Amino acid sequence: MNKNTIRYDICLAKQRLLDIPVDFDGKKSILELKAAGYNWRQMEWWSFYFEYQCLKRLCFDFNVPGDCFWRVKTACFDLKRTINWDLKAKAIKSDDHRSILNDKKAIDDSFNKYGAHGLIVGLFDVEYNDNNRTFQKWHEELKGGKSKYEIERAQRTSISRYRKTRAVLQEILFLLVTRENRHNLHEYRQGRNSNGKPRPPKYMLDFDQVDHFLVCRMLFLPHISDDCDCPLII
């Protein structure tokens, strides 16, 4: 593993992400994703909008996608330059301080091949739908009705999650997983496929242990003009 070239990956990514939008309005973001044909139907639209904005800025300096291990979609990574990188987004006020990552064996293969595996994680403050679920109804109408997943979920439980209507980017974390710190990741078992075969396990990141992986961060602080935001890089 060449730490200098990996750090150059990070420096390059930070430069390209300086102008990333920080205030994601739900309707505007979904319509932009729809126009781009990029995951606009997803319930967690804000996570895909972060991914979309990152890929737009990084695709000129990084390979998109990164390496693919086997034919499994979850074994493909978002970006690659010196090493493979995955993009993630997390709501900072969530009760669950964990995020499910990529395929466990694929990540193992990735850092066995290159010495490290990278994560670019956006941390967001989010706002939720009103009690009448106005935003949720708007999104469903735009999609032409409920998805198969939503219908099946409604059959399993009468509880419908509130949808996020706005997401404001607070930080971007640059994390490295290596042989030395990977034991700080947890294993997430997904259950079984429809054919009864077990799904391959994934890694799971506990944000209470994120310091084991943290290389640097970008903090997005309000600018004194109140009409834009600027990152403070640490």
CSV table of N, CA, C and O in Angstrom, one decimal, residues 2 12 14-15 25 37 56 77 79-80 92 95 97 101 107 115 122 143 148 150 172 191 207:
chain,number,residue,atom,x,y,z
A,2,ASN,N,0.7,2.1,-1.0
A,2,ASN,CA,1.4,3.4,-1.0
A,2,ASN,C,0.5,4.5,-0.4
A,2,ASN,O,-0.4,4.9,-1.0
A,12,LEU,N,-7.4,14.9,-4.0
A,12,LEU,CA,-8.1,15.2,-5.3
A,12,LEU,C,-9.6,15.2,-5.1
A,12,LEU,O,-10.3,16.1,-5.6
A,14,LYS,N,-11.2,15.9,-2.3
A,14,LYS,CA,-11.6,17.0,-1.6
A,14,LYS,C,-11.7,18.3,-2.5
A,14,LYS,O,-12.6,19.1,-2.4
A,15,GLN,N,-10.8,18.4,-3.4
A,15,GLN,CA,-10.8,19.5,-4.3
A,15,GLN,C,-12.0,19.5,-5.2
A,15,GLN,O,-12.7,20.5,-5.4
A,25,ASP,N,-33.1,19.8,-1.2
A,25,ASP,CA,-34.6,19.8,-1.1
A,25,ASP,C,-35.2,18.6,-1.8
A,25,ASP,O,-34.8,18.2,-2.9
A,37,GLY,N,-32.0,10.1,-14.9
A,37,GLY,CA,-32.3,8.7,-14.9
A,37,GLY,C,-31.5,7.9,-13.8
A,37,GLY,O,-31.0,6.8,-14.1
A,56,LYS,N,-20.7,12.9,-10.2
A,56,LYS,CA,-20.6,13.9,-11.2
A,56,LYS,C,-19.2,14.7,-11.1
A,56,LYS,O,-18.6,15.1,-12.2
A,77,PHE,N,-17.8,-1.6,-6.7
A,77,PHE,CA,-17.5,-0.4,-5.9
A,77,PHE,C,-17.8,0.8,-6.7
A,77,PHE,O,-17.7,0.8,-7.9
A,79,LEU,N,-16.2,3.8,-7.0
A,79,LEU,CA,-15.1,4.6,-7.6
A,79,LEU,C,-13.8,3.8,-7.4
A,79,LEU,O,-13.6,3.0,-6.5
A,80,LYS,N,-12.8,4.2,-8.3
A,80,LYS,CA,-11.4,3.6,-8.1
A,80,LYS,C,-10.4,4.6,-8.7
A,80,LYS,O,-10.6,5.1,-9.8
A,92,ILE,N,-27.3,12.0,10.8
A,92,ILE,CA,-26.6,12.0,12.0
A,92,ILE,C,-27.4,11.9,13.3
A,92,ILE,O,-26.9,11.5,14.4
A,95,ASP,N,-31.3,7.0,15.4
A,95,ASP,CA,-31.1,6.2,16.6
A,95,ASP,C,-30.1,5.1,16.3
A,95,ASP,O,-29.5,4.6,17.2
A,97,HIS,N,-26.7,4.1,14.9
A,97,HIS,CA,-25.4,4.7,14.6
A,97,HIS,C,-24.6,3.8,13.7
A,97,HIS,O,-23.4,3.9,13.7
A,101,LEU,N,-22.4,-1.6,4.8
A,101,LEU,CA,-21.5,-1.4,3.8
A,101,LEU,C,-21.7,-2.4,2.7
A,101,LEU,O,-22.7,-3.0,2.5
A,107,ILE,N,-15.0,-6.6,-0.2
A,107,ILE,CA,-14.2,-5.6,0.5
A,107,ILE,C,-12.9,-6.2,1.0
A,107,ILE,O,-11.8,-5.6,0.8
A,115,GLY,N,-4.2,-3.1,-0.4
A,115,GLY,CA,-3.7,-2.7,0.9
A,115,GLY,C,-4.7,-1.9,1.7
A,115,GLY,O,-4.5,-1.6,2.9
A,122,GLY,N,-21.0,10.9,3.6
A,122,GLY,CA,-21.6,12.2,3.9
A,122,GLY,C,-22.5,12.1,5.1
A,122,GLY,O,-23.3,11.2,5.2
A,143,LYS,N,-44.0,8.5,-9.2
A,143,LYS,CA,-43.6,7.1,-9.6
A,143,LYS,C,-44.7,6.4,-10.3
A,143,LYS,O,-44.4,5.3,-10.8
A,148,LYS,N,-43.3,-2.3,-5.7
A,148,LYS,CA,-43.5,-3.7,-5.3
A,148,LYS,C,-43.0,-3.8,-3.9
A,148,LYS,O,-43.6,-4.4,-3.0
A,150,GLU,N,-42.7,-1.5,-1.5
A,150,GLU,CA,-43.6,-0.8,-0.6
A,150,GLU,C,-44.9,-1.6,-0.3
A,150,GLU,O,-45.4,-1.6,0.8
A,172,ILE,N,-18.2,15.6,5.4
A,172,ILE,CA,-17.8,14.4,4.6
A,172,ILE,C,-16.6,13.8,5.2
A,172,ILE,O,-15.6,14.5,5.5
A,191,GLY,N,-29.8,-12.6,5.8
A,191,GLY,CA,-30.9,-13.6,5.7
A,191,GLY,C,-30.8,-14.4,4.5
A,191,GLY,O,-29.6,-14.7,4.0
A,207,PHE,N,-20.6,4.0,13.8
A,207,PHE,CA,-20.1,5.3,13.8
A,207,PHE,C,-19.5,5.7,15.1
A,207,PHE,O,-18.8,6.7,15.2
